[in-house]
């Protein structure tokens, strides 16, 4: 089992992180998978609105690495772009643009409380001094898009994260046994364990590709607690496989669909995201 939640509840107390700005509301969801006789996987989801963040002196407790967290931001633009991507009438340029916009929103959400910052003071043009918060430039940020479609979700990454480093990996799935094999690996020999690593793939259907990518990154030095997954759409088989392999993993996705068919496609899904993003068949 994995949890789609901002943070887990322990006992009767819910500790809130200290933040600036207004409080935000997200969904807390506990997702339990159930497999049908034909091999398809459906999910039972419970939702409850909750206020995630509020100002105060309490610090957020570190998430125990016993259960994977899956974030599905309840943002209207997430729902809008998912709707555009789902439609069979959406042409390739619009599909690709929608996926890029979705990736940007999910990336904002992912970085909001994860990106390290430094506190400083600056002098303003009025001659006054003001407190300022800056992104810590000493903390490496590594982006790992999975070809092909994973690159689309990170189209805006260089704008949001100009100091990030991108390493591409390419996997192809055998349509008969649904096993993924690597055909391109541009990961460095060593990955700084202190680096914040973002791995993107458009679809998390069976989970085989993502598990292989993360295992390879960990073998090269990446700290699993510093790895986050970005996807447009996810399904229970992939989430269960990722949870089994990396219990402390954090996933950001636009939607969780309940089924995967015998060809490995998410249902209702968006079809073949790579073909639709690049206009191929």
Short mmCIF file of C-alpha atoms in Angstrom, two decimals:
data_model
loop_
_atom_site.label_atom_id
_atom_site.label_comp_id
_atom_site.label_asym_id
_atom_site.label_seq_id
_atom_site.Cartn_x
_atom_site.Cartn_y
_atom_site.Cartn_z
CA UNK A 1 0.00 0.00 0.00
CA UNK A 2 1.14 3.53 -0.66
CA UNK A 3 -0.35 6.83 0.41
CA UNK A 4 -1.32 9.80 -1.70
CA UNK A 5 -0.90 12.51 0.86
CA UNK A 6 1.00 15.61 1.85
CA UNK A 7 2.27 13.83 4.93
CA UNK A 8 1.14 10.88 6.98
CA UNK A 9 -0.95 11.14 10.12
CA UNK A 10 0.58 9.71 13.27
CA UNK A 11 -1.76 9.21 16.21
CA UNK A 12 -4.03 12.22 16.67
CA UNK A 13 -1.48 14.93 15.94
CA UNK A 14 -0.67 16.44 12.58
CA UNK A 15 2.46 18.57 12.51
CA UNK A 16 2.54 21.32 9.91
CA UNK A 17 5.68 22.64 8.25
CA UNK A 18 6.65 26.26 8.67
CA UNK A 19 6.01 28.11 5.44
CA UNK A 20 5.58 31.63 4.14
CA UNK A 21 2.50 32.82 2.32
CA UNK A 22 -1.00 31.41 2.47
CA UNK A 23 -1.97 27.92 3.45
CA UNK A 24 -2.75 25.46 0.68
CA UNK A 25 -5.24 22.64 0.48
CA UNK A 26 -4.53 19.27 -1.09
CA UNK A 27 -6.10 15.85 -1.02
CA UNK A 28 -5.05 13.13 1.35
CA UNK A 29 -5.70 9.77 -0.28
CA UNK A 30 -5.02 6.24 0.80
CA UNK A 31 -4.78 4.03 -2.27
CA UNK A 32 -5.16 0.27 -2.02
CA UNK A 33 -4.81 -1.82 -5.13
CA UNK A 34 -7.11 -4.68 -6.09
CA UNK A 35 -6.33 -7.05 -8.94
CA UNK A 36 -9.09 -8.48 -11.13
CA UNK A 37 -9.04 -12.02 -12.47
CA UNK A 38 -8.02 -10.81 -15.93
CA UNK A 39 -4.86 -9.21 -14.54
CA UNK A 40 -6.10 -5.64 -14.64
CA UNK A 41 -5.55 -3.60 -11.53
CA UNK A 42 -8.13 -1.27 -10.04
CA UNK A 43 -7.80 1.06 -7.11
CA UNK A 44 -9.93 2.14 -4.20
CA UNK A 45 -9.32 5.78 -3.36
CA UNK A 46 -10.54 7.75 -0.39
CA UNK A 47 -10.26 11.53 -0.42
CA UNK A 48 -10.54 14.16 2.26
CA UNK A 49 -9.68 17.83 2.04
CA UNK A 50 -7.09 19.06 4.48
CA UNK A 51 -5.04 22.18 5.06
CA UNK A 52 -1.42 21.32 4.46
CA UNK A 53 0.58 24.31 5.49
CA UNK A 54 0.20 27.17 7.90
CA UNK A 55 2.53 29.61 9.50
CA UNK A 56 3.99 28.64 12.84
CA UNK A 57 7.13 27.53 14.58
CA UNK A 58 6.81 23.78 14.10
CA UNK A 59 9.08 22.01 11.65
CA UNK A 60 7.87 19.28 9.33
CA UNK A 61 8.73 15.79 10.46
CA UNK A 62 10.82 13.79 8.04
CA UNK A 63 8.71 11.24 6.22
CA UNK A 64 9.58 7.75 7.46
CA UNK A 65 10.80 5.54 4.59
CA UNK A 66 8.17 2.87 5.19
CA UNK A 67 5.58 3.99 2.65
CA UNK A 68 5.74 5.73 -0.70
CA UNK A 69 3.96 9.07 -1.03
CA UNK A 70 2.09 9.99 -4.21
CA UNK A 71 1.11 13.62 -4.71
CA UNK A 72 -1.85 14.46 -6.98
CA UNK A 73 -2.16 18.27 -6.77
CA UNK A 74 -5.84 19.33 -6.90
CA UNK A 75 -5.01 22.32 -9.08
CA UNK A 76 -7.61 23.30 -11.71
CA UNK A 77 -4.89 23.71 -14.36
CA UNK A 78 -3.66 20.17 -13.67
CA UNK A 79 -7.17 18.93 -14.37
CA UNK A 80 -7.48 21.16 -17.43
CA UNK A 81 -4.28 19.98 -19.10
CA UNK A 82 -5.05 16.37 -18.25
CA UNK A 83 -8.40 16.78 -19.98
CA UNK A 84 -6.70 18.22 -23.08
CA UNK A 85 -4.23 15.32 -23.13
CA UNK A 86 -6.97 12.71 -22.76
CA UNK A 87 -9.03 13.87 -25.71
CA UNK A 88 -8.57 11.86 -28.92
CA UNK A 89 -9.25 15.08 -30.85
CA UNK A 90 -6.18 16.86 -29.46
CA UNK A 91 -3.55 17.33 -32.23
CA UNK A 92 0.14 16.64 -31.63
CA UNK A 93 1.30 20.27 -31.09
CA UNK A 94 -1.46 20.90 -28.55
CA UNK A 95 -0.85 17.57 -26.80
CA UNK A 96 2.85 18.34 -26.44
CA UNK A 97 2.14 21.86 -25.18
CA UNK A 98 -0.38 20.54 -22.66
CA UNK A 99 2.10 17.96 -21.37
CA UNK A 100 4.80 20.62 -21.02
CA UNK A 101 2.45 22.89 -19.07
CA UNK A 102 1.41 19.99 -16.85
CA UNK A 103 5.05 19.15 -16.20
CA UNK A 104 5.80 22.74 -15.25
CA UNK A 105 2.95 22.85 -12.71
CA UNK A 106 3.93 19.50 -11.20
CA UNK A 107 7.55 20.66 -11.04
CA UNK A 108 6.51 23.81 -9.16
CA UNK A 109 4.61 21.66 -6.67
CA UNK A 110 7.52 19.26 -6.28
CA UNK A 111 10.05 22.00 -5.59
CA UNK A 112 7.89 24.10 -3.28
CA UNK A 113 9.02 22.53 0.01
CA UNK A 114 11.90 20.42 -1.30
CA UNK A 115 14.30 22.96 -2.78
CA UNK A 116 16.92 24.14 -0.26
CA UNK A 117 17.12 27.88 0.35
CA UNK A 118 19.42 30.42 1.97
CA UNK A 119 18.35 33.42 4.04
CA UNK A 120 20.07 36.76 3.42
CA UNK A 121 19.57 40.51 3.43
CA UNK A 122 19.66 42.80 0.40
CA UNK A 123 19.64 46.52 -0.11
CA UNK A 124 16.70 47.79 -2.16
CA UNK A 125 16.70 50.78 -4.55
CA UNK A 126 15.04 52.86 -1.82
CA UNK A 127 18.11 52.48 0.38
CA UNK A 128 16.32 50.14 2.77
CA UNK A 129 17.39 46.66 3.82
CA UNK A 130 15.07 43.71 3.26
CA UNK A 131 15.16 40.07 4.19
CA UNK A 132 15.50 37.79 1.17
CA UNK A 133 15.36 34.08 0.44
CA UNK A 134 17.45 32.55 -2.33
CA UNK A 135 17.76 29.06 -3.75
CA UNK A 136 20.92 27.41 -2.43
CA UNK A 137 23.28 27.32 -5.45
CA UNK A 138 25.59 24.79 -3.81
CA UNK A 139 23.03 21.96 -3.87
CA UNK A 140 23.22 20.03 -7.19
CA UNK A 141 19.95 19.44 -9.05
CA UNK A 142 19.91 16.54 -11.50
CA UNK A 143 17.13 15.98 -14.07
CA UNK A 144 16.79 12.52 -15.63
CA UNK A 145 14.10 12.39 -18.35
CA UNK A 146 13.23 8.95 -19.74
CA UNK A 147 13.07 9.05 -23.55
CA UNK A 148 10.98 9.78 -25.37
CA UNK A 149 8.03 11.34 -23.62
CA UNK A 150 9.77 12.07 -20.33
CA UNK A 151 11.60 14.94 -22.02
CA UNK A 152 8.33 16.76 -22.67
CA UNK A 153 7.46 16.98 -18.97
CA UNK A 154 10.81 18.66 -18.32
CA UNK A 155 10.60 21.10 -21.25
CA UNK A 156 10.38 23.96 -18.73
CA UNK A 157 13.03 22.62 -16.34
CA UNK A 158 15.84 24.73 -17.76
CA UNK A 159 13.70 27.84 -17.25
CA UNK A 160 12.73 26.96 -13.69
CA UNK A 161 16.08 25.42 -12.79
CA UNK A 162 18.76 27.11 -14.89
CA UNK A 163 21.58 25.55 -12.84
CA UNK A 164 20.29 21.98 -13.17
CA UNK A 165 22.12 19.22 -15.05
CA UNK A 166 20.23 16.89 -17.41
CA UNK A 167 21.18 13.27 -18.12
CA UNK A 168 19.05 11.36 -20.64
CA UNK A 169 18.16 7.69 -20.47
CA UNK A 170 16.24 5.75 -23.11
CA UNK A 171 14.17 2.61 -22.61
CA UNK A 172 12.02 0.58 -24.98
CA UNK A 173 9.34 -1.82 -23.83
CA UNK A 174 8.89 -5.27 -25.32
CA UNK A 175 5.26 -5.36 -26.42
CA UNK A 176 4.98 -9.10 -25.76
CA UNK A 177 6.29 -9.43 -22.21
CA UNK A 178 6.15 -5.69 -21.31
CA UNK A 179 9.76 -5.83 -20.07
CA UNK A 180 11.82 -2.65 -20.56
CA UNK A 181 15.35 -2.64 -21.97
CA UNK A 182 17.82 0.25 -22.04
CA UNK A 183 19.11 1.56 -25.38
CA UNK A 184 20.64 4.84 -24.16
CA UNK A 185 22.27 5.69 -20.84
CA UNK A 186 23.90 9.09 -20.35
CA UNK A 187 24.06 8.90 -16.55
CA UNK A 188 27.45 9.88 -15.11
CA UNK A 189 29.66 7.24 -13.54
CA UNK A 190 29.12 8.85 -10.14
CA UNK A 191 26.10 10.81 -8.86
CA UNK A 192 26.55 13.11 -5.88
CA UNK A 193 24.52 11.58 -3.01
CA UNK A 194 23.66 15.13 -1.96
CA UNK A 195 22.09 15.92 -5.34
CA UNK A 196 18.34 16.43 -5.68
CA UNK A 197 17.32 14.08 -8.49
CA UNK A 198 14.15 14.46 -10.59
CA UNK A 199 13.25 11.49 -12.80
CA UNK A 200 10.49 12.06 -15.35
CA UNK A 201 8.45 9.66 -17.45
CA UNK A 202 5.10 10.50 -18.99
CA UNK A 203 3.39 7.25 -17.98
CA UNK A 204 3.85 5.04 -14.91
CA UNK A 205 1.94 1.99 -16.12
CA UNK A 206 3.75 -1.21 -15.12
CA UNK A 207 6.65 0.53 -13.35
CA UNK A 208 9.44 -1.62 -14.81
CA UNK A 209 11.28 1.22 -16.54
CA UNK A 210 11.21 3.59 -13.58
CA UNK A 211 12.42 0.92 -11.16
CA UNK A 212 15.36 0.13 -13.46
CA UNK A 213 16.29 3.81 -13.83
CA UNK A 214 16.23 4.49 -10.09
CA UNK A 215 18.19 1.32 -9.31
CA UNK A 216 20.85 2.41 -11.78
CA UNK A 217 21.00 5.88 -10.24
CA UNK A 218 21.32 4.46 -6.72
CA UNK A 219 24.09 2.13 -7.90
CA UNK A 220 25.96 5.22 -9.11
CA UNK A 221 25.67 6.96 -5.75
CA UNK A 222 22.30 8.73 -5.71
CA UNK A 223 20.53 8.76 -2.35
CA UNK A 224 17.00 7.27 -2.75
CA UNK A 225 15.67 9.83 -0.25
CA UNK A 226 16.80 12.60 -2.63
CA UNK A 227 15.01 11.14 -5.67
CA UNK A 228 11.55 12.27 -6.79
CA UNK A 229 9.49 11.00 -9.70
CA UNK A 230 7.49 13.21 -12.07
CA UNK A 231 4.78 11.73 -14.30
CA UNK A 232 1.64 12.87 -16.08
CA UNK A 233 -0.30 9.70 -15.33
CA UNK A 234 0.16 6.73 -13.01
CA UNK A 235 -1.54 3.38 -12.41
CA UNK A 236 -1.61 0.95 -9.46
CA UNK A 237 0.78 -1.71 -10.86
CA UNK A 238 3.56 0.85 -11.28
CA UNK A 239 2.94 2.50 -7.94
CA UNK A 240 2.95 -0.85 -6.16
CA UNK A 241 6.19 -1.91 -7.85
CA UNK A 242 7.87 1.39 -6.97
CA UNK A 243 6.63 1.17 -3.39
CA UNK A 244 8.02 -2.35 -3.04
CA UNK A 245 11.41 -1.32 -4.42
CA UNK A 246 11.71 2.14 -2.83
CA UNK A 247 9.32 2.57 0.13
CA UNK A 248 10.42 6.14 0.89
CA UNK A 249 10.01 7.40 -2.68
CA UNK A 250 7.93 10.49 -3.49
CA UNK A 251 5.93 10.66 -6.75
CA UNK A 252 4.20 13.66 -8.31
CA UNK A 253 1.59 12.86 -10.94
CA UNK A 254 -1.32 14.59 -12.62
CA UNK A 255 -3.75 11.71 -12.21
CA UNK A 256 -4.05 8.10 -11.04
CA UNK A 257 -6.05 5.87 -13.37
CA UNK A 258 -7.35 2.60 -12.00
CA UNK A 259 -6.52 0.13 -14.76
CA UNK A 260 -3.77 -1.19 -17.02
CA UNK A 261 -4.80 -3.41 -19.93
CA UNK A 262 -3.05 -6.55 -21.17
CA UNK A 263 -0.96 -4.45 -23.58
CA UNK A 264 0.41 -2.33 -20.75
CA UNK A 265 -1.64 0.77 -21.54
CA UNK A 266 -3.21 2.84 -18.78
CA UNK A 267 -7.02 2.93 -19.02
CA UNK A 268 -8.69 5.37 -19.71
CA UNK A 269 -5.27 7.00 -20.07
CA UNK A 270 -4.08 9.16 -22.96
CA UNK A 271 -2.97 6.50 -25.44
CA UNK A 272 0.68 6.24 -26.48
CA UNK A 273 2.08 9.47 -25.03
CA UNK A 274 5.32 9.28 -27.02
CA UNK A 275 3.53 8.89 -30.35
CA UNK A 276 1.06 11.62 -29.52
CA UNK A 277 3.76 14.05 -28.34
CA UNK A 278 5.98 13.56 -31.39
CA UNK A 279 3.40 12.78 -34.08
CA UNK A 280 4.63 9.24 -34.77
CA UNK A 281 2.77 5.95 -35.07
#
